[in-house]
Amino acid sequence: MSDFVIAIDGPSGTGKSTVARKVAASLGAGYLDTGAMYRIVTLAVLNAGIDPYDDDAVAGLLATLAFVSPTDPDAQQHLLDGADVGGAIRTAEVTSAVSPVSANPAVRAWLKGRQQELAAAGRMVVEGRDIGTVITPDATLKIYLTADERVRALRRHTDTAARTAGDVETVRASLALRDAHDTNRAHAPLMAAADAVVLDSTDLEISQTVEAVLTLAAERGIR
Ligand code: DC
């Protein structure tokens, strides 16, 4: 199949980003990390000294934002106003402010346009919370990736240990809070599309999860 979209949604810490990137690389496809886009907007909000809960002020900032979202799975360089913000968008400050920013309908509407434009390039693996439900409802394959909360917290803790001092329980609490925000918000909440394949990665290595997605993709003619 020449053009396709694989939508991968799910809560934090499922290995979604790594899986999506590896699936894209294996298929020679593009990869879009939509969470990184919400994080960039959040970083810009914090840099501007704007309260992330002030929806109008956050909406007002959007028109001034200049950022680049990479789609090469092997070269993920996120630029805000020309500066590499790959590290800055993963700090605890950004992670705790991203929920109110991503619940803001003006932010969602604005990013939706950019995400749909990038997804329309064809041969894309797009990863987030509302890809199969809102961004690309006609995706060729929709995956909803889950894992037990404790396993997700352990994975996140291992990923972020070098950058943050939090113990596993702190990571677990912050993850549970973010999932609750993402699931309960009014606009484009985190949920599996009715036609998504639910994949539980609790007992799977990353490579096994990648294999499972590639098998489902092949069944739909994606190679
Ligand atoms: O995948 P991530 O942890 O980098 O995402 C950061 C936040 O962005 C997440 O808490 C929810 C939000 N998000 C969203 O609302 N919709 C998406 N499509 C992707 C992320």
Coordinates of C-alpha atoms and ligand atoms in Angstrom, one line a residue:
M1 CA 0.0 0.0 0.0
S2 CA 1.5 3.3 -1.0
D3 CA -0.4 5.7 1.3
F4 CA -1.6 4.9 4.8
V5 CA -2.0 6.2 8.3
I6 CA -1.4 4.2 11.3
A7 CA -2.9 5.9 14.4
I8 CA -1.5 4.9 17.7
D9 CA -3.2 6.2 20.8
G10 CA -3.1 5.4 24.5
P11 CA -2.1 6.7 28.0
S12 CA 1.4 7.7 29.1
G13 CA 4.1 5.1 29.6
T14 CA 2.8 2.4 27.3
G15 CA 5.9 2.7 25.1
K16 CA 3.8 4.4 22.5
S17 CA 6.4 6.8 21.2
T18 CA 9.2 4.2 20.9
V19 CA 6.8 1.7 19.3
A20 CA 5.4 4.2 16.8
R21 CA 8.9 5.4 15.9
K22 CA 10.2 1.9 15.3
V23 CA 7.1 0.9 13.3
A24 CA 7.6 4.0 11.1
A25 CA 11.3 3.3 10.6
S26 CA 10.6 -0.3 9.7
L27 CA 8.0 0.7 7.1
G28 CA 10.0 3.6 5.7
A29 CA 7.2 5.8 6.8
G30 CA 7.0 9.2 8.5
Y31 CA 6.4 9.5 12.3
L32 CA 4.5 12.3 14.0
D33 CA 4.7 12.7 17.8
T34 CA 1.6 14.9 18.6
G35 CA 2.4 14.9 22.3
A36 CA 5.6 16.8 21.5
M37 CA 3.4 19.5 19.8
Y38 CA 1.4 20.0 22.9
R39 CA 4.6 20.1 24.9
I40 CA 6.1 22.8 22.6
V41 CA 3.0 25.0 23.0
T42 CA 3.2 24.4 26.8
L43 CA 6.9 25.4 26.9
A44 CA 6.2 28.6 24.9
V45 CA 3.3 29.4 27.4
L46 CA 5.7 28.9 30.4
N47 CA 8.5 30.9 28.7
A48 CA 6.0 33.8 28.1
G49 CA 5.1 33.8 31.8
I50 CA 1.5 32.9 30.9
D51 CA -0.7 31.0 33.3
P52 CA -1.4 27.6 31.6
Y53 CA -4.9 27.7 33.0
D54 CA -5.7 31.1 31.4
D55 CA -7.3 29.8 28.2
D56 CA -7.7 33.2 26.5
A57 CA -4.1 34.2 27.1
V58 CA -2.8 30.8 25.9
A59 CA -5.0 31.1 22.8
G60 CA -3.6 34.6 22.2
L61 CA -0.1 33.2 22.1
L62 CA -0.8 30.7 19.3
A63 CA -0.5 33.1 16.4
T64 CA 3.0 34.1 17.5
L65 CA 4.4 30.5 17.7
A66 CA 7.0 29.3 15.2
F67 CA 7.9 25.7 15.6
V68 CA 8.9 22.8 13.5
S69 CA 7.6 19.3 14.1
P70 CA 9.9 16.6 12.6
T71 CA 8.5 13.6 10.8
D72 CA 11.7 11.6 10.2
P73 CA 11.6 8.7 12.7
D74 CA 15.4 8.7 12.8
A75 CA 15.9 12.4 13.3
Q76 CA 13.5 13.9 15.8
Q77 CA 14.6 17.5 16.3
H78 CA 12.0 19.8 17.8
L79 CA 12.6 23.5 17.1
L80 CA 10.9 26.4 18.8
D81 CA 11.8 29.8 17.4
G82 CA 14.8 28.1 15.8
A83 CA 16.1 26.6 19.1
D84 CA 16.3 22.9 19.7
V85 CA 13.9 22.2 22.6
G86 CA 14.0 18.4 22.6
G87 CA 15.1 18.3 26.2
A88 CA 13.2 21.3 27.4
I89 CA 9.8 19.9 26.4
R90 CA 10.3 16.8 28.6
T91 CA 11.0 18.6 32.0
A92 CA 8.7 18.0 35.0
E93 CA 7.5 21.7 34.7
V94 CA 6.3 21.1 31.1
T95 CA 4.8 17.7 32.0
S96 CA 2.7 19.2 34.8
A97 CA 1.5 22.2 32.8
V98 CA 0.7 20.2 29.6
S99 CA -2.7 19.0 30.8
P100 CA -4.5 22.4 31.0
V101 CA -2.8 23.5 27.8
S102 CA -4.0 20.4 26.0
A103 CA -7.5 20.7 27.4
N104 CA -7.7 24.2 25.8
P105 CA -10.1 24.0 22.8
A106 CA -8.3 26.7 20.9
V107 CA -5.0 24.9 21.2
R108 CA -6.6 21.6 20.1
A109 CA -8.2 23.2 17.1
W110 CA -5.0 24.9 16.1
L111 CA -2.8 21.8 16.4
K112 CA -5.5 19.7 14.7
G113 CA -5.0 21.6 11.4
R114 CA -1.2 21.1 11.5
Q115 CA -1.5 17.4 12.5
Q116 CA -4.0 16.7 9.7
E117 CA -1.8 18.5 7.2
L118 CA 1.3 16.4 8.2
A119 CA -0.7 13.2 8.3
A120 CA -2.0 13.8 4.8
A121 CA 1.5 13.5 3.4
G122 CA 0.8 9.7 3.3
R123 CA 2.7 6.8 4.7
M124 CA 2.6 8.1 8.3
V125 CA 2.5 6.7 11.8
V126 CA 0.8 9.3 14.0
E127 CA 0.9 8.9 17.8
G128 CA -1.1 10.7 20.5
R129 CA -4.4 10.6 22.4
D130 CA -7.1 11.5 19.9
I131 CA -5.5 10.4 16.6
G132 CA -7.9 7.5 15.8
T133 CA -11.0 9.4 17.1
V134 CA -10.5 13.0 15.9
I135 CA -7.3 13.7 13.8
T136 CA -7.4 10.8 11.3
P137 CA -10.8 9.0 11.8
D138 CA -10.2 7.2 8.5
A139 CA -6.8 5.8 9.5
T140 CA -5.9 2.6 7.8
L141 CA -5.0 1.0 11.1
K142 CA -5.9 2.2 14.6
I143 CA -4.1 0.9 17.7
Y144 CA -5.0 1.6 21.2
L145 CA -1.9 0.8 23.3
T146 CA -2.4 0.1 27.0
A147 CA -0.5 -1.4 29.9
D148 CA -1.0 -1.8 33.7
E149 CA -0.5 1.5 35.5
R150 CA 2.3 0.1 37.7
V151 CA 4.2 -1.1 34.7
R152 CA 3.7 2.2 32.9
A153 CA 5.1 4.1 35.9
L154 CA 8.1 1.8 36.1
R155 CA 8.8 2.4 32.4
R156 CA 8.4 6.2 32.8
H157 CA 10.6 6.2 35.9
T158 CA 13.4 4.3 34.0
D159 CA 13.0 6.8 31.0
T160 CA 13.2 9.9 33.2
A161 CA 15.5 8.8 36.0
A162 CA 18.4 10.7 34.5
R163 CA 16.4 13.9 34.4
T164 CA 14.2 13.8 37.5
A165 CA 14.6 12.9 41.1
G166 CA 11.1 11.4 41.6
D167 CA 10.7 7.9 42.9
V168 CA 8.4 5.4 41.2
E169 CA 5.4 6.2 43.4
T170 CA 5.8 9.9 42.5
V171 CA 6.0 9.1 38.8
R172 CA 2.9 6.8 39.2
A173 CA 0.9 9.6 40.9
S174 CA 1.8 12.1 38.3
L175 CA 1.0 9.7 35.5
A176 CA -2.4 8.8 37.0
L177 CA -3.2 12.5 37.4
R178 CA -2.3 13.2 33.7
D179 CA -4.3 10.2 32.5
A180 CA -7.3 11.4 34.5
H181 CA -7.1 14.8 33.0
D182 CA -6.6 13.4 29.5
T183 CA -9.6 11.0 29.9
N184 CA -12.0 13.4 31.5
R185 CA -11.5 16.6 29.5
A186 CA -14.4 17.8 27.4
H187 CA -12.6 18.1 24.1
A188 CA -11.1 15.1 22.4
P189 CA -10.6 13.0 25.5
L190 CA -8.3 10.0 25.5
M191 CA -10.3 7.0 24.4
A192 CA -10.0 4.1 22.1
A193 CA -11.8 4.5 18.7
A194 CA -14.6 2.0 18.2
D195 CA -12.6 0.4 15.4
A196 CA -9.2 0.4 17.2
V197 CA -7.3 -2.7 18.0
V198 CA -6.6 -2.7 21.7
L199 CA -3.1 -3.9 22.4
D200 CA -2.0 -4.6 26.0
S201 CA 1.8 -4.2 26.3
T202 CA 2.0 -5.1 30.0
D203 CA 3.9 -8.3 29.4
L204 CA 5.5 -7.4 26.0
E205 CA 9.0 -6.2 25.2
I206 CA 9.1 -3.2 22.9
S207 CA 10.2 -5.4 20.1
Q208 CA 7.2 -7.7 20.6
T209 CA 4.8 -4.8 20.6
V210 CA 6.4 -3.5 17.4
E211 CA 6.0 -6.9 15.8
A212 CA 2.4 -7.1 16.8
V213 CA 1.7 -3.7 15.2
L214 CA 3.6 -4.7 12.0
T215 CA 1.6 -7.9 11.8
L216 CA -1.7 -6.0 12.1
A217 CA -0.4 -3.5 9.5
A218 CA 0.5 -6.3 7.1
E219 CA -3.0 -7.8 7.5
R220 CA -4.3 -4.5 6.2
G221 CA -2.0 -4.5 3.2
I222 CA 0.5 -2.0 4.8
R223 CA 4.1 -2.9 4.0
Ligands
DC1 O1 2.5 11.7 24.8 P1 3.0 12.8 25.7 O2 3.1 12.4 27.1 O3 4.2 13.5 25.2 O4 1.8 13.9 25.7 C1 1.8 15.1 26.4 C2 0.4 15.5 26.8 O5 -0.2 16.0 25.6 C3 -0.5 14.5 27.3 O6 -0.6 14.6 28.7 C4 -1.8 14.8 26.7 C5 -1.5 15.7 25.5 N1 -1.9 15.1 24.3 C6 -3.1 15.3 23.8 O7 -4.0 15.9 24.5 N2 -3.5 14.9 22.5 C7 -2.6 14.3 21.8 N3 -2.9 13.8 20.5 C8 -1.3 14.0 22.2 C9 -0.9 14.5 23.5

